[in-house]
């Protein structure tokens, strides 16, 4: 197939579920419609080894990144490089914990990943853990298809439980209560799901007689520069029907450092956090960019907040070695009593710093070495968002001191939760990997309703037709894999409809954009952020609701304080006053004032103006 015209080029930033869902729907719908124009879809993903985003796994043989000129993270108190004080007391960090942490920083001189226990047992899910359909019919159909093709497995009944303290009048100190509802996980790892989606997109790359007008490419381990990686090069006043421009209607140019990544007709932002905010901050799509501004907090007020709010979670993957069964599995086995079902995943309800414990060895059927006299169990432990915020650090390079502190606290709190003696778990650890999931789960979602769905229900995506840029993700629909997948589908359907029909003016195709006028009556005219109660309760995303929910929104006084902090103001050192709402403000004649969300401090910078980023 060849139309003789330049193909329609779409760039998607983010190779997670929403980005790959957008790509696959664009390609499949385009092929089904038999359009005369050709379609090229390119996904840019920052993953070093493979796509997936939050839906990813570590697989056997994965090699760590090669770090050049890495400075050793040593301290004056490190006499032998293996022991250090734990900052919170006189207890020493166990040598086995310290040794595993040093191995993660390549300070042992051994960069062979196959020597690590975590790299040799099987798939490990270190982020997203559970899939539920959340009442989305189209995603349910996709789940059914994935089940038939062995992409997914169903959690057996009773294998996902909540851990609670026992009743006061009972002799049992703990109890397990199964969560109800259909739940699924990726067979061979959650990361298998995006790989299947990627391969499906690649299947459209036909050649010769098999070419049907679509092509797909994914660029792995590519960082589009946050400061100047996205540039609008189009003409926002161009008529949609006029493709005779010298640029063929191209509107966006992407760069990674000094390297051009090409020019595209449409741009899709399928990730969030500070990078997405910065990437779009210098473009003319101001209303679109305003939705990407991000706040990091473990909760939102009951009214939803003024901007996207993401929590932060620590993920600790650790391997324990024992002669028969680990202290954890012994406790779980005793709690199950007559039940013979294995418990794969536990929602921790009796310890405020922790949220989830999952046994990868059971879930993914890790094979044990038949010649070994011991047993290896690999767990993923997720912290609560409050804990993640309290001990937040630079997620790409966590200081060794902080890693030790967080690791020991999480293991100690796990022992408390399971009513174990201190050291029962930590002393049996033979390998571990700590990761800060800095921009983790949305605590609220952007809710808008427009003609994209006939005026019924939420849009589930954002699209600025004037500039040809859209966004898909769980933060626009539901904080879950189902929400991310469905959001990508909806955005792709709308983009194709916009391109194929011409019965509206360009701006009328926009969906979900906020009203940025100064009229206070219009602040929620086109949408608003609403809290996700289930995500706030679980801290790890939208899963089947808990019968033991204890979540409460902040009190009205705190709620009001939160609203007041959205406004900021300050006085610059040069004498200028700053006014701002949320992110910062513009200074006076002799200086620049930055409006503060949590304080009223300001900075001055004569003869220059810029925006402060919190």
Coordinates of C-alpha atoms in Angstrom, one line a residue:
X1 CA 0.0 0.0 0.0
X2 CA 1.3 3.4 -0.9
X3 CA -0.7 6.6 -1.0
X4 CA 2.0 8.7 -2.6
X5 CA 1.7 11.2 0.3
X6 CA 3.9 11.6 3.4
X7 CA 2.8 9.3 6.2
X8 CA 1.2 10.6 9.3
X9 CA 3.8 10.5 12.1
X10 CA 3.0 10.1 15.8
X11 CA 5.5 10.2 18.6
X12 CA 4.6 8.6 22.0
X13 CA 6.8 9.5 25.0
X14 CA 6.6 6.6 27.4
X15 CA 6.6 2.8 26.8
X16 CA 4.3 1.9 29.7
X17 CA 0.9 0.4 29.5
X18 CA -0.8 3.6 28.4
X19 CA 1.8 4.4 25.7
X20 CA 1.7 0.9 24.2
X21 CA -2.1 0.8 24.4
X22 CA -2.2 4.1 22.5
X23 CA 0.2 2.8 19.9
X24 CA -1.5 -0.6 19.4
X25 CA -5.0 1.0 19.0
X26 CA -3.7 3.6 16.5
X27 CA -2.2 0.8 14.4
X28 CA -5.1 -1.6 14.6
X29 CA -7.8 0.9 14.1
X30 CA -5.9 2.5 11.2
X31 CA -5.6 -0.9 9.5
X32 CA -9.2 -1.8 10.0
X33 CA -10.5 1.5 8.6
X34 CA -8.5 1.1 5.4
X35 CA -7.4 4.7 5.2
X36 CA -5.5 5.9 2.2
X37 CA -2.9 7.7 4.3
X38 CA 0.0 5.8 5.9
X39 CA 0.7 5.8 9.6
X40 CA 4.1 5.7 11.4
X41 CA 4.1 5.3 15.2
X42 CA 7.2 5.7 17.3
X43 CA 7.5 5.0 21.0
X44 CA 10.3 6.5 23.0
X45 CA 10.9 4.7 26.3
X46 CA 13.5 5.4 29.0
X47 CA 13.7 1.8 30.2
X48 CA 17.2 0.5 29.9
X49 CA 16.3 -3.1 29.0
X50 CA 12.7 -3.2 27.9
X51 CA 9.5 -1.2 28.0
X52 CA 6.9 -1.5 30.8
X53 CA 7.1 1.5 33.1
X54 CA 5.4 0.6 36.4
X55 CA 4.3 -2.7 34.9
X56 CA 7.8 -4.3 34.8
X57 CA 9.8 -7.2 36.1
X58 CA 13.4 -8.2 36.7
X59 CA 14.3 -11.3 34.7
X60 CA 17.0 -14.0 35.0
X61 CA 20.2 -12.7 33.5
X62 CA 19.4 -9.0 33.6
X63 CA 22.7 -7.1 33.8
X64 CA 23.1 -4.0 35.9
X65 CA 24.0 -0.7 34.2
X66 CA 27.6 0.0 33.6
X67 CA 28.5 3.0 35.8
X68 CA 31.6 4.8 34.7
X69 CA 33.7 6.8 37.1
X70 CA 31.4 6.0 40.0
X71 CA 32.6 7.5 43.3
X72 CA 32.5 5.0 46.2
X73 CA 29.8 5.8 48.7
X74 CA 32.0 5.3 51.7
X75 CA 32.0 7.0 55.1
X76 CA 34.5 7.7 57.8
X77 CA 32.8 5.1 60.0
X78 CA 33.3 2.3 57.5
X79 CA 36.3 0.5 58.9
X80 CA 36.0 -2.6 56.8
X81 CA 33.4 -1.5 54.2
X82 CA 30.9 -4.0 55.5
X83 CA 29.6 -2.6 58.8
X84 CA 28.2 0.8 59.7
X85 CA 26.2 2.4 62.4
X86 CA 22.5 2.6 61.7
X87 CA 22.1 6.3 62.6
X88 CA 18.9 5.5 64.6
X89 CA 20.7 3.8 67.5
X90 CA 23.6 1.7 68.5
X91 CA 22.6 -1.3 66.5
X92 CA 24.9 -2.4 63.8
X93 CA 23.7 -3.0 60.3
X94 CA 24.0 -6.8 59.8
X95 CA 26.9 -7.7 57.6
X96 CA 24.7 -9.6 55.2
X97 CA 22.6 -6.5 54.6
X98 CA 25.6 -4.3 54.2
X99 CA 27.2 -6.7 51.8
X100 CA 24.1 -6.9 49.6
X101 CA 23.8 -3.1 49.5
X102 CA 27.5 -2.7 48.5
X103 CA 27.0 -5.2 45.7
X104 CA 24.2 -3.0 44.3
X105 CA 26.7 -0.1 44.1
X106 CA 29.3 -2.3 42.3
X107 CA 31.8 -1.5 45.2
X108 CA 32.7 -5.2 45.7
X109 CA 34.5 -5.3 42.3
X110 CA 32.0 -7.9 41.1
X111 CA 29.7 -6.7 38.4
X112 CA 28.6 -10.2 37.3
X113 CA 24.8 -10.2 37.6
X114 CA 24.7 -14.0 37.4
X115 CA 26.5 -14.2 40.8
X116 CA 23.5 -12.5 42.4
X117 CA 20.7 -14.6 43.9
X118 CA 18.0 -12.2 42.7
X119 CA 19.2 -12.6 39.1
X120 CA 19.1 -16.3 39.0
X121 CA 15.9 -17.6 40.5
X122 CA 13.1 -16.3 38.2
X123 CA 10.9 -13.3 37.4
X124 CA 10.6 -10.7 40.1
X125 CA 7.8 -8.1 40.1
X126 CA 9.1 -5.0 41.8
X127 CA 6.4 -2.4 41.1
X128 CA 2.8 -3.2 39.9
X129 CA 1.5 -6.4 41.5
X130 CA -2.2 -6.9 40.8
X131 CA -4.4 -6.4 37.8
X132 CA -8.2 -6.0 38.2
X133 CA -10.6 -4.9 35.5
X134 CA -12.5 -2.3 37.7
X135 CA -15.7 -2.6 35.7
X136 CA -14.1 -1.7 32.3
X137 CA -15.7 -3.9 29.8
X138 CA -13.2 -3.4 27.0
X139 CA -10.3 -4.2 29.3
X140 CA -12.1 -7.2 30.6
X141 CA -12.2 -8.5 27.0
X142 CA -8.5 -7.9 26.7
X143 CA -7.9 -9.7 30.0
X144 CA -9.9 -12.7 28.7
X145 CA -7.8 -12.8 25.6
X146 CA -4.6 -12.6 27.6
X147 CA -5.7 -15.5 29.8
X148 CA -6.4 -17.7 26.8
X149 CA -2.9 -16.9 25.4
X150 CA -1.1 -17.5 28.7
X151 CA -0.1 -13.9 29.1
X152 CA -2.0 -13.6 32.4
X153 CA -2.7 -15.9 35.3
X154 CA -5.6 -15.6 37.8
X155 CA -4.8 -15.3 41.4
X156 CA -6.2 -18.5 43.0
X157 CA -9.0 -18.0 45.4
X158 CA -7.7 -17.0 48.8
X159 CA -4.2 -16.2 47.6
X160 CA -4.5 -12.4 48.1
X161 CA -5.2 -11.6 51.7
X162 CA -5.1 -8.8 54.2
X163 CA -3.0 -9.2 57.4
X164 CA -4.6 -7.8 60.5
X165 CA -4.0 -7.9 64.2
X166 CA -6.1 -10.6 65.9
X167 CA -9.2 -9.9 67.9
X168 CA -8.6 -8.8 71.5
X169 CA -10.6 -11.8 72.8
X170 CA -8.7 -14.3 70.6
X171 CA -5.5 -16.1 71.4
X172 CA -4.4 -15.5 67.9
X173 CA -2.2 -12.4 67.6
X174 CA -2.7 -12.2 63.8
X175 CA -5.3 -13.1 61.2
X176 CA -5.5 -13.3 57.4
X177 CA -8.6 -12.3 55.6
X178 CA -8.9 -13.1 51.8
X179 CA -9.7 -10.3 49.4
X180 CA -12.7 -10.9 47.2
X181 CA -12.9 -10.3 43.5
X182 CA -11.1 -11.4 40.3
X183 CA -7.4 -10.5 40.2
X184 CA -4.7 -11.3 37.8
X185 CA -0.9 -11.1 37.3
X186 CA 1.5 -11.4 34.4
X187 CA 2.6 -15.0 33.7
X188 CA 6.3 -15.1 33.9
X189 CA 6.3 -11.6 35.4
X190 CA 4.2 -8.4 35.1
X191 CA 6.8 -7.2 32.6
X192 CA 5.6 -9.9 30.2
X193 CA 2.4 -7.8 29.5
X194 CA 4.1 -4.8 27.9
X195 CA 6.4 -7.2 25.9
X196 CA 3.4 -8.8 24.4
X197 CA 1.9 -5.4 23.6
X198 CA 5.2 -4.3 22.0
X199 CA 5.3 -7.5 19.9
X200 CA 1.7 -6.9 18.8
X201 CA 2.6 -3.4 17.6
X202 CA 5.6 -4.7 15.8
X203 CA 3.4 -7.2 13.9
X204 CA 2.1 -4.3 11.8
X205 CA 5.6 -3.9 10.2
X206 CA 4.8 -5.7 7.0
X207 CA 6.9 -5.5 3.9
X208 CA 6.2 -5.8 0.2
X209 CA 2.8 -7.3 -0.4
X210 CA 2.3 -7.6 3.4
X211 CA 2.6 -3.9 3.9
X212 CA -0.8 -2.4 4.9
X213 CA 0.1 1.2 5.6
X214 CA 1.3 1.0 9.2
X215 CA 4.8 0.9 10.7
X216 CA 5.9 0.8 14.3
X217 CA 9.2 1.5 16.0
X218 CA 10.2 1.6 19.7
X219 CA 13.4 3.4 20.8
X220 CA 14.6 1.9 24.0
X221 CA 16.7 3.7 26.7
X222 CA 16.1 7.1 25.1
X223 CA 15.7 10.2 27.3
X224 CA 14.0 13.1 25.6
X225 CA 15.7 16.1 27.1
X226 CA 13.4 17.7 29.7
X227 CA 14.7 21.2 29.1
X228 CA 14.7 21.4 25.3
X229 CA 13.7 17.9 24.0
X230 CA 10.3 19.0 22.8
X231 CA 9.8 21.9 20.4
X232 CA 6.6 23.1 18.7
X233 CA 7.4 23.8 15.1
X234 CA 3.9 23.9 13.6
X235 CA 1.4 26.6 12.8
X236 CA -1.5 26.5 15.2
X237 CA -3.6 28.5 12.8
X238 CA -3.2 26.0 10.0
X239 CA -6.4 24.4 8.7
X240 CA -6.7 20.7 9.4
X241 CA -7.6 20.1 5.8
X242 CA -4.6 21.9 4.4
X243 CA -1.7 19.5 4.2
X244 CA 0.2 21.4 1.5
X245 CA 2.4 23.3 3.9
X246 CA 6.1 23.1 3.3
X247 CA 6.4 21.0 6.5
X248 CA 3.6 18.7 5.6
X249 CA 1.7 19.6 8.7
X250 CA 4.5 18.5 11.1
X251 CA 4.1 20.1 14.5
X252 CA 6.7 18.7 16.9
X253 CA 10.4 18.1 16.9
X254 CA 12.0 15.9 19.5
X255 CA 15.6 15.8 20.7
X256 CA 17.8 13.8 23.0
X257 CA 20.7 16.0 23.9
X258 CA 22.2 17.3 20.6
X259 CA 20.6 14.5 18.6
X260 CA 17.4 15.0 16.6
X261 CA 14.8 12.3 17.1
X262 CA 12.7 13.4 14.2
X263 CA 9.6 15.6 13.4
X264 CA 6.1 14.5 14.0
X265 CA 2.5 15.5 13.3
X266 CA 1.2 14.4 16.7
X267 CA 2.8 14.1 20.1
X268 CA 1.5 11.9 23.0
X269 CA 2.7 12.2 26.5
X270 CA 2.2 8.8 28.2
X271 CA 4.2 9.4 31.4
X272 CA 3.9 11.8 34.3
X273 CA 6.0 13.5 37.0
X274 CA 8.5 16.2 36.8
X275 CA 10.0 15.2 33.5
X276 CA 6.6 15.4 31.7
X277 CA 6.0 18.8 33.4
X278 CA 9.4 20.1 32.2
X279 CA 9.2 18.7 28.7
X280 CA 6.0 20.6 27.9
X281 CA 6.8 23.7 30.0
X282 CA 8.3 25.7 27.1
X283 CA 5.7 24.9 24.5
X284 CA 2.7 27.1 23.6
X285 CA 0.2 24.4 24.7
X286 CA -0.3 26.1 28.1
X287 CA -3.6 24.6 29.1
X288 CA -2.3 21.1 28.3
X289 CA 0.9 21.7 30.2
X290 CA -1.0 23.0 33.3
X291 CA -2.4 19.4 33.8
X292 CA 1.1 17.9 33.9
X293 CA 2.2 20.0 36.8
X294 CA 2.8 17.6 39.6
X295 CA 2.7 17.6 43.4
X296 CA 4.2 14.7 45.4
X297 CA 2.3 13.8 48.6
X298 CA 0.9 10.7 50.3
X299 CA -2.7 12.0 50.2
X300 CA -5.0 14.7 48.7
X301 CA -7.8 16.7 50.4
X302 CA -11.4 15.5 50.0
X303 CA -12.0 18.1 47.3
X304 CA -9.3 16.6 45.1
X305 CA -6.6 19.2 45.0
X306 CA -5.5 21.6 42.3
X307 CA -3.0 19.5 40.5
X308 CA -1.9 16.0 39.8
X309 CA -0.7 14.4 43.0
X310 CA 1.6 11.3 43.0
X311 CA 2.8 9.4 46.0
X312 CA 6.3 7.9 46.5
X313 CA 6.9 4.2 47.5
X314 CA 9.9 2.2 48.4
X315 CA 10.2 -1.2 46.8
X316 CA 12.5 -3.7 48.6
X317 CA 13.1 -7.0 46.9
X318 CA 14.9 -9.4 49.2
X319 CA 15.8 -13.1 49.1
X320 CA 15.8 -15.2 52.3
X321 CA 17.5 -18.6 52.8
X322 CA 16.4 -21.2 55.2
X323 CA 16.7 -24.9 55.8
X324 CA 13.0 -25.6 55.4
X325 CA 10.8 -22.5 55.3
X326 CA 11.5 -18.9 56.1
X327 CA 10.1 -17.2 59.2
X328 CA 7.6 -15.4 57.0
X329 CA 6.2 -18.5 55.3
X330 CA 6.0 -20.3 58.7
X331 CA 3.7 -17.5 60.0
X332 CA 1.6 -17.5 56.9
X333 CA 1.3 -21.3 57.0
X334 CA 0.1 -21.2 60.6
X335 CA -2.4 -18.5 59.9
X336 CA -3.9 -20.5 57.0
X337 CA -4.8 -23.4 59.4
X338 CA -6.9 -25.8 57.4
X339 CA -6.6 -23.9 54.1
X340 CA -4.2 -25.4 51.8
X341 CA -4.1 -22.5 49.4
X342 CA -0.8 -20.8 49.0
X343 CA -0.9 -17.1 49.8
X344 CA 0.9 -15.1 47.1
X345 CA 0.3 -11.5 48.1
X346 CA -0.5 -9.9 51.5
X347 CA -1.9 -6.4 52.0
X348 CA -0.4 -5.3 55.3
X349 CA -3.1 -3.6 57.4
X350 CA -1.4 -3.7 60.9
X351 CA 1.7 -1.6 60.2
X352 CA 1.3 2.0 58.9
X353 CA 4.7 2.1 57.2
X354 CA 4.1 -0.9 55.0
X355 CA 1.5 -1.8 52.3
X356 CA 2.2 -5.0 50.5
X357 CA 4.3 -8.2 50.7
X358 CA 4.4 -10.5 47.7
X359 CA 6.1 -13.9 47.3
X360 CA 7.6 -14.0 43.8
X361 CA 8.8 -17.6 44.4
X362 CA 5.2 -18.8 44.9
X363 CA 3.6 -16.6 42.3
X364 CA 6.1 -17.3 39.5
X365 CA 6.9 -20.8 40.5
X366 CA 10.7 -20.3 41.0
X367 CA 12.6 -23.6 40.6
X368 CA 14.7 -24.6 43.6
X369 CA 18.1 -26.1 43.1
X370 CA 17.6 -29.8 43.7
X371 CA 21.2 -30.2 44.9
X372 CA 20.8 -27.5 47.6
X373 CA 20.0 -28.3 51.2
X374 CA 18.4 -24.9 51.7
X375 CA 15.4 -23.0 50.3
X376 CA 15.3 -19.6 48.7
X377 CA 12.3 -17.4 48.9
X378 CA 12.1 -14.0 47.1
X379 CA 9.8 -11.3 48.3
X380 CA 8.8 -7.8 47.2
X381 CA 7.9 -5.5 50.1
X382 CA 6.2 -2.1 49.3
X383 CA 6.2 0.7 51.8
X384 CA 3.4 3.1 52.5
X385 CA 3.4 6.5 50.8
X386 CA 3.9 8.3 54.1
X387 CA 7.0 6.3 54.7
X388 CA 8.2 6.9 51.1
X389 CA 7.8 10.7 51.6
X390 CA 9.4 10.7 55.0
X391 CA 12.6 9.0 53.7
X392 CA 12.6 10.3 50.1
X393 CA 15.9 10.7 48.4
X394 CA 17.4 11.1 44.9
X395 CA 15.8 8.0 43.4
X396 CA 18.5 7.5 40.7
X397 CA 21.3 7.5 43.2
X398 CA 20.2 6.8 46.7
X399 CA 23.0 7.4 49.3
X400 CA 24.2 4.3 51.0
X401 CA 23.4 5.7 54.4
X402 CA 19.8 6.2 53.3
X403 CA 19.6 2.7 51.7
X404 CA 20.8 1.1 55.0
X405 CA 18.3 3.2 57.1
X406 CA 15.3 2.4 54.8
X407 CA 16.2 -1.3 54.4
X408 CA 16.6 -1.9 58.1
X409 CA 13.4 0.0 59.0
X410 CA 11.3 -1.8 56.4
X411 CA 12.6 -5.3 57.5
X412 CA 12.2 -4.4 61.2
X413 CA 8.7 -3.2 60.7
X414 CA 7.9 -6.3 58.7
X415 CA 9.1 -8.4 61.6
X416 CA 6.8 -6.3 63.9
X417 CA 3.9 -6.8 61.6
X418 CA 4.3 -10.6 61.6
X419 CA 5.0 -10.7 65.3
X420 CA 8.5 -12.0 64.8
X421 CA 11.6 -11.5 66.9
X422 CA 13.9 -8.7 65.7
X423 CA 16.4 -10.2 63.3
X424 CA 14.4 -13.2 62.3
X425 CA 14.0 -11.9 58.7
X426 CA 16.9 -9.5 58.4
X427 CA 19.5 -12.1 59.5
X428 CA 18.3 -14.6 56.9
X429 CA 18.6 -12.2 53.9
X430 CA 21.1 -13.3 51.3
X431 CA 20.4 -10.7 48.6
X432 CA 18.3 -7.5 48.2
X433 CA 17.6 -4.6 46.0
X434 CA 16.1 -1.3 47.2
X435 CA 14.4 1.1 44.8
X436 CA 12.5 4.3 45.4
X437 CA 9.4 4.5 43.2
X438 CA 9.5 8.3 43.2
X439 CA 6.5 9.1 41.0
X440 CA 4.4 6.2 41.9
X441 CA 0.6 6.1 42.1
X442 CA -1.8 9.0 41.4
X443 CA -3.8 10.0 44.4
X444 CA -6.3 11.9 42.3
X445 CA -7.4 11.8 38.7
X446 CA -8.3 14.5 36.2
X447 CA -12.1 14.2 35.5
X448 CA -13.6 15.9 32.5
X449 CA -16.7 15.2 30.4
X450 CA -17.2 16.4 26.9
X451 CA -18.5 15.4 23.5
X452 CA -15.8 12.6 23.2
X453 CA -18.2 10.2 25.0
X454 CA -21.5 11.8 24.1
X455 CA -21.5 13.8 27.3
X456 CA -21.8 10.7 29.5
X457 CA -19.0 9.6 31.9
X458 CA -15.4 10.9 32.0
X459 CA -13.3 11.4 28.9
X460 CA -10.3 9.4 30.3
X461 CA -7.8 11.3 28.2
X462 CA -6.6 14.8 27.3
X463 CA -6.2 16.1 23.7
X464 CA -5.2 19.6 22.5
X465 CA -6.3 19.7 18.9
X466 CA -4.8 23.1 18.3
X467 CA -1.3 21.8 18.8
X468 CA -1.8 18.1 18.1
X469 CA -0.7 16.9 21.5
X470 CA -2.5 14.5 23.8
X471 CA -2.0 12.5 27.0
X472 CA -3.1 9.1 28.2
X473 CA -2.5 7.5 31.6
X474 CA -3.9 6.2 34.8
X475 CA -3.9 9.7 36.2
X476 CA -6.7 10.7 33.8
X477 CA -9.1 7.7 34.4
X478 CA -8.2 5.3 37.2
X479 CA -5.0 4.6 39.1
X480 CA -4.6 1.1 37.8
X481 CA -3.3 -0.9 34.8
X482 CA -6.9 -1.1 33.6
X483 CA -7.1 2.7 33.7
X484 CA -3.9 3.2 31.8
X485 CA -4.8 0.7 29.1
X486 CA -8.3 2.1 28.6
X487 CA -7.1 5.7 28.6
X488 CA -4.7 4.9 25.8
X489 CA -7.5 3.2 23.8
X490 CA -9.7 6.3 24.2
X491 CA -7.0 8.7 23.1
X492 CA -6.1 6.7 20.0
X493 CA -9.7 6.5 18.9
X494 CA -10.2 10.2 19.3
X495 CA -7.0 11.1 17.4
X496 CA -7.9 8.9 14.5
X497 CA -11.4 10.3 14.4
X498 CA -10.0 13.9 14.4
X499 CA -7.8 13.1 11.5
X500 CA -10.4 11.3 9.5
X501 CA -13.3 13.7 10.0
X502 CA -13.5 17.4 9.2
X503 CA -16.9 18.5 10.4
X504 CA -15.6 20.6 13.2
X505 CA -13.1 23.5 13.6
X506 CA -9.7 22.5 14.9
X507 CA -10.2 23.8 18.5
X508 CA -13.5 21.9 18.8
X509 CA -11.7 18.6 18.7
X510 CA -9.9 19.4 22.0
X511 CA -10.9 17.3 25.0
X512 CA -10.3 17.7 28.7
X513 CA -8.4 21.0 28.7
X514 CA -8.9 23.3 31.7
X515 CA -10.2 26.8 31.4
X516 CA -7.3 29.1 32.3
X517 CA -9.3 32.4 32.2
X518 CA -9.2 34.6 35.3
X519 CA -13.0 34.2 35.8
X520 CA -13.2 32.2 39.1
X521 CA -16.6 30.8 38.0
X522 CA -14.9 28.9 35.2
X523 CA -12.2 27.1 37.3
X524 CA -14.0 23.8 37.1
X525 CA -15.8 24.5 33.8
X526 CA -14.0 21.8 31.8
X527 CA -12.9 19.4 34.5
X528 CA -11.3 19.0 37.9
X529 CA -9.1 16.7 39.9
X530 CA -11.0 14.2 42.1
X531 CA -9.5 12.0 44.8
X532 CA -9.2 8.2 44.2
X533 CA -10.4 6.8 47.5
X534 CA -9.3 3.2 46.6
X535 CA -5.8 4.3 45.7
X536 CA -5.6 6.5 48.8
X537 CA -6.6 3.5 50.9
X538 CA -4.2 1.0 49.4
X539 CA -1.4 3.3 48.5
X540 CA -0.4 1.1 45.6
X541 CA -3.2 1.6 43.1
X542 CA -6.8 0.7 42.4
X543 CA -7.4 -2.8 43.6
X544 CA -10.6 -4.5 44.9
X545 CA -11.9 -2.5 47.9
X546 CA -10.9 -3.6 51.3
X547 CA -13.6 -4.6 53.8
X548 CA -11.2 -3.4 56.5
X549 CA -10.8 0.1 55.2
X550 CA -9.6 2.7 57.8
X551 CA -8.8 5.6 55.4
X552 CA -10.1 9.0 56.3
X553 CA -9.6 12.2 54.4
X554 CA -7.7 15.0 56.2
X555 CA -9.8 17.1 58.5
X556 CA -11.5 20.2 57.3
X557 CA -8.9 22.4 59.0
X558 CA -6.0 20.6 57.2
X559 CA -8.1 20.7 54.1
X560 CA -8.3 24.5 54.3
X561 CA -4.6 24.7 55.1
X562 CA -3.9 22.7 52.0
X563 CA -5.9 25.1 49.9
X564 CA -4.2 28.1 51.3
X565 CA -0.8 26.7 50.6
X566 CA -1.7 26.5 46.9
X567 CA -1.2 30.3 46.9
X568 CA 2.2 31.6 47.3
X569 CA 4.0 34.9 47.5
X570 CA 7.4 36.2 48.5
X571 CA 9.8 39.0 48.6
X572 CA 13.0 38.8 46.5
X573 CA 16.3 39.8 48.0
X574 CA 16.6 42.5 45.4
X575 CA 13.4 44.1 46.9
X576 CA 10.9 42.8 44.4
X577 CA 7.7 41.2 45.6
X578 CA 6.5 37.9 44.2
X579 CA 3.0 36.8 43.7
X580 CA 2.0 33.3 42.8
X581 CA -0.5 30.6 42.8
X582 CA 0.8 27.1 43.4
X583 CA 4.1 27.1 41.6
X584 CA 5.5 30.6 42.0
X585 CA 5.0 34.1 40.9
X586 CA 6.5 37.0 39.1
X587 CA 8.7 39.5 41.0
X588 CA 8.7 43.2 41.2
X589 CA 10.9 45.8 39.6
X590 CA 14.1 45.1 41.5
X591 CA 14.0 41.4 41.9
X592 CA 12.2 38.1 41.3
X593 CA 9.9 36.7 43.9
X594 CA 9.0 33.0 43.9
X595 CA 5.6 32.0 45.3
X596 CA 6.0 29.1 47.7
X597 CA 3.7 26.2 48.2
X598 CA 5.0 25.3 51.6
X599 CA 6.7 28.6 52.6
X600 CA 6.8 32.2 51.6
X601 CA 10.4 32.4 50.8
X602 CA 11.5 34.1 47.6
X603 CA 14.6 34.6 45.6
X604 CA 15.8 37.6 43.6
X605 CA 17.5 37.8 40.3
X606 CA 17.8 41.2 38.9
X607 CA 16.7 41.9 35.3
X608 CA 15.5 38.3 34.8
X609 CA 12.2 36.5 35.3
X610 CA 11.6 32.8 35.4
X611 CA 9.4 30.3 37.1
X612 CA 10.4 28.5 40.3
X613 CA 9.8 24.7 40.3
X614 CA 8.9 23.1 43.5

